[in-house]
PDB file of C-alpha atoms in Angstrom:
ATOM      1  CA  MET A   1      71.540  92.608  96.826  1.00  0.00           C
ATOM      2  CA  THR A   2      73.511  91.634  99.849  1.00  0.00           C
ATOM      3  CA  ARG A   3      71.263  90.719 102.118  1.00  0.00           C
ATOM      4  CA  ALA A   4      69.656  88.241  99.716  1.00  0.00           C
ATOM      5  CA  ARG A   5      73.404  87.269  98.667  1.00  0.00           C
ATOM      6  CA  GLN A   6      74.085  86.162 103.012  1.00  0.00           C
ATOM      7  CA  TYR A   7      70.561  85.022 103.260  1.00  0.00           C
ATOM      8  CA  ALA A   8      71.052  82.529 100.826  1.00  0.00           C
ATOM      9  CA  VAL A   9      75.026  81.747 102.169  1.00  0.00           C
ATOM     10  CA  ARG A  10      72.836  81.180 105.047  1.00  0.00           C
ATOM     11  CA  LEU A  11      69.817  78.990 104.228  1.00  0.00           C
ATOM     12  CA  VAL A  12      72.467  76.630 101.758  1.00  0.00           C
ATOM     13  CA  SER A  13      74.212  76.207 105.068  1.00  0.00           C
ATOM     14  CA  ASP A  14      71.892  75.816 107.764  1.00  0.00           C
ATOM     15  CA  TRP A  15      70.636  72.880 104.280  1.00  0.00           C
ATOM     16  CA  GLY A  16      73.838  71.102 106.067  1.00  0.00           C
ATOM     17  CA  HIS A  17      75.752  72.185 102.566  1.00  0.00           C
ATOM     18  CA  PRO A  18      77.747  74.901 104.094  1.00  0.00           C
ATOM     19  CA  ALA A  19      80.792  73.120 100.645  1.00  0.00           C
ATOM     20  CA  LEU A  20      78.157  75.672  97.844  1.00  0.00           C
ATOM     21  CA  ALA A  21      78.295  79.065  99.994  1.00  0.00           C
ATOM     22  CA  ASP A  22      81.144  80.724  98.155  1.00  0.00           C
ATOM     23  CA  ASP A  23      79.308  79.285  94.596  1.00  0.00           C
ATOM     24  CA  VAL A  24      76.029  80.236  96.215  1.00  0.00           C
ATOM     25  CA  ALA A  25      77.138  83.746  97.058  1.00  0.00           C
ATOM     26  CA  LEU A  26      78.841  84.428  93.811  1.00  0.00           C
ATOM     27  CA  ILE A  27      75.717  83.175  91.961  1.00  0.00           C
ATOM     28  CA  VAL A  28      73.104  85.245  93.781  1.00  0.00           C
ATOM     29  CA  SER A  29      75.531  88.213  92.991  1.00  0.00           C
ATOM     30  CA  GLU A  30      75.573  88.475  89.854  1.00  0.00           C
ATOM     31  CA  LEU A  31      72.472  87.338  89.429  1.00  0.00           C
ATOM     32  CA  ALA A  32      70.046  89.746  91.775  1.00  0.00           C
ATOM     33  CA  THR A  33      72.944  92.483  89.793  1.00  0.00           C
ATOM     34  CA  ASN A  34      71.230  92.217  87.171  1.00  0.00           C
ATOM     35  CA  ALA A  35      67.974  91.771  88.295  1.00  0.00           C
ATOM     36  CA  VAL A  36      68.900  94.776  89.905  1.00  0.00           C
ATOM     37  CA  ARG A  37      70.666  97.439  86.564  1.00  0.00           C
ATOM     38  CA  TYR A  38      68.297  95.193  83.993  1.00  0.00           C
ATOM     39  CA  GLY A  39      65.569  94.819  84.889  1.00  0.00           C
ATOM     40  CA  SER A  40      64.039  96.835  87.774  1.00  0.00           C
ATOM     41  CA  VAL A  41      61.404  99.069  87.410  1.00  0.00           C
ATOM     42  CA  PRO A  42      60.410 101.835  90.033  1.00  0.00           C
ATOM     43  CA  GLY A  43      58.068  99.932  93.382  1.00  0.00           C
ATOM     44  CA  ARG A  44      58.484  96.920  92.258  1.00  0.00           C
ATOM     45  CA  LEU A  45      61.879  94.208  93.329  1.00  0.00           C
ATOM     46  CA  PHE A  46      63.761  91.242  92.362  1.00  0.00           C
ATOM     47  CA  ARG A  47      62.846  87.858  93.801  1.00  0.00           C
ATOM     48  CA  VAL A  48      65.735  85.627  95.373  1.00  0.00           C
ATOM     49  CA  GLN A  49      64.945  82.399  95.575  1.00  0.00           C
ATOM     50  CA  LEU A  50      66.365  78.345  96.748  1.00  0.00           C
ATOM     51  CA  THR A  51      64.503  75.336  96.161  1.00  0.00           C
ATOM     52  CA  LEU A  52      67.134  72.323  97.687  1.00  0.00           C
ATOM     53  CA  THR A  53      66.000  68.186  96.543  1.00  0.00           C
ATOM     54  CA  LYS A  54      67.902  65.983  96.786  1.00  0.00           C
ATOM     55  CA  THR A  55      69.586  66.263  93.869  1.00  0.00           C
ATOM     56  CA  ARG A  56      70.474  69.719  93.434  1.00  0.00           C
ATOM     57  CA  LEU A  57      69.913  73.544  93.884  1.00  0.00           C
ATOM     58  CA  ARG A  58      67.987  75.783  92.745  1.00  0.00           C
ATOM     59  CA  ILE A  59      68.777  78.782  92.370  1.00  0.00           C
ATOM     60  CA  THR A  60      66.197  82.046  90.894  1.00  0.00           C
ATOM     61  CA  VAL A  61      66.053  85.462  90.858  1.00  0.00           C
ATOM     62  CA  SER A  62      62.972  87.547  89.245  1.00  0.00           C
ATOM     63  CA  ASP A  63      61.890  90.650  87.766  1.00  0.00           C
ATOM     64  CA  PRO A  64      59.274  92.686  86.527  1.00  0.00           C
ATOM     65  CA  ARG A  65      61.116  93.546  83.177  1.00  0.00           C
ATOM     66  CA  GLY A  66      60.557  90.086  80.241  1.00  0.00           C
ATOM     67  CA  GLU A  67      61.326  92.687  77.766  1.00  0.00           C
ATOM     68  CA  ARG A  68      65.044  92.156  78.297  1.00  0.00           C
ATOM     69  CA  MET A  69      66.736  88.941  78.292  1.00  0.00           C
ATOM     70  CA  PRO A  70      70.186  88.089  79.563  1.00  0.00           C
ATOM     71  CA  ARG A  71      72.437  87.035  77.241  1.00  0.00           C
ATOM     72  CA  PRO A  72      76.512  86.077  77.728  1.00  0.00           C
ATOM     73  CA  ARG A  73      78.435  88.774  76.851  1.00  0.00           C
ATOM     74  CA  ARG A  74      82.117  88.140  75.417  1.00  0.00           C
ATOM     75  CA  PRO A  75      83.283  91.671  76.931  1.00  0.00           C
ATOM     76  CA  SER A  76      86.877  92.906  76.173  1.00  0.00           C
ATOM     77  CA  PRO A  77      89.462  92.619  78.586  1.00  0.00           C
ATOM     78  CA  ARG A  78      89.528  96.110  79.095  1.00  0.00           C
ATOM     79  CA  ASP A  79      85.467  96.369  79.656  1.00  0.00           C
ATOM     80  CA  LYS A  80      84.933  96.691  83.357  1.00  0.00           C
ATOM     81  CA  HIS A  81      81.639  95.043  82.342  1.00  0.00           C
ATOM     82  CA  GLY A  82      79.761  92.006  80.798  1.00  0.00           C
ATOM     83  CA  ARG A  83      81.323  88.488  82.859  1.00  0.00           C
ATOM     84  CA  GLY A  84      78.353  87.621  85.114  1.00  0.00           C
ATOM     85  CA  LEU A  85      76.672  85.175  82.763  1.00  0.00           C
ATOM     86  CA  LEU A  86      80.068  83.669  82.332  1.00  0.00           C
ATOM     87  CA  ILE A  87      81.068  83.805  85.948  1.00  0.00           C
ATOM     88  CA  VAL A  88      76.929  81.803  86.288  1.00  0.00           C
ATOM     89  CA  ARG A  89      77.338  79.222  83.438  1.00  0.00           C
ATOM     90  CA  ALA A  90      80.724  78.632  84.633  1.00  0.00           C
ATOM     91  CA  LEU A  91      80.002  78.085  87.873  1.00  0.00           C
ATOM     92  CA  ALA A  92      76.361  76.048  87.315  1.00  0.00           C
ATOM     93  CA  ALA A  93      75.710  73.455  86.113  1.00  0.00           C
ATOM     94  CA  ARG A  94      72.616  74.668  84.412  1.00  0.00           C
ATOM     95  CA  TRP A  95      71.204  77.484  84.007  1.00  0.00           C
ATOM     96  CA  GLY A  96      68.783  79.356  82.004  1.00  0.00           C
ATOM     97  CA  VAL A  97      65.632  81.520  81.565  1.00  0.00           C
ATOM     98  CA  ARG A  98      62.601  81.688  81.226  1.00  0.00           C
ATOM     99  CA  GLU A  99      59.570  84.276  80.929  1.00  0.00           C
ATOM    100  CA  ARG A 100      56.406  84.909  83.446  1.00  0.00           C
ATOM    101  CA  THR A 101      53.703  86.345  82.620  1.00  0.00           C
ATOM    102  CA  VAL A 102      55.346  89.769  84.003  1.00  0.00           C
ATOM    103  CA  GLY A 103      58.597  89.920  83.335  1.00  0.00           C
ATOM    104  CA  LYS A 104      61.263  86.803  84.470  1.00  0.00           C
ATOM    105  CA  GLU A 105      63.303  85.229  85.786  1.00  0.00           C
ATOM    106  CA  ILE A 106      66.979  83.578  85.610  1.00  0.00           C
ATOM    107  CA  TRP A 107      68.348  80.504  87.531  1.00  0.00           C
ATOM    108  CA  ALA A 108      70.951  78.134  87.903  1.00  0.00           C
ATOM    109  CA  GLU A 109      71.251  74.309  89.591  1.00  0.00           C
ATOM    110  CA  LEU A 110      73.950  73.249  91.183  1.00  0.00           C
ATOM    111  CA  ASP A 111      74.580  69.493  91.725  1.00  0.00           C
ATOM    112  CA  LEU A 112      74.568  68.402  94.784  1.00  0.00           C
ATOM    113  CA  THR A 113      77.316  65.240  94.711  1.00  0.00           C
ATOM    114  CA  ALA A 114      77.797  64.590  98.550  1.00  0.00           C
ATOM    115  CA  SER A 115      75.528  64.216 101.096  1.00  0.00           C
ATOM    116  CA  PRO A 116      74.676  67.148 103.506  1.00  0.00           C
ATOM    117  CA  THR A 117      76.668  67.788 106.524  1.00  0.00           C
ATOM    118  CA  GLU A 118      74.487  67.372 110.061  1.00  0.00           C
ATOM    119  CA  PRO A 119      74.446  70.749 111.261  1.00  0.00           C
TER     120      PRO A 119
END
């Protein structure tokens, strides 16, 4: 998860959007943690993909377990877990879940409000 987060931050910065790096790091961390915790199958990995268009950045995390679809929870203040999708929902302009032939993918999109900075 750490490597996925670090790579995503480096990629977003290389693409000229360093102001999004903190949000991207947190979204990747939360979605990757969920993929490991709820979507792992022995011998199968999760995948993180970033896609940049002129208007948005999409973060997609896929895992091999389609029968365990994520949903936001309402944790109590004492709960130690259960806030990941709430964090993603708060940071992303849009997010969702899509079933795949094998597994599922959870995606989150950040809108690009300014043109990229020059490297």
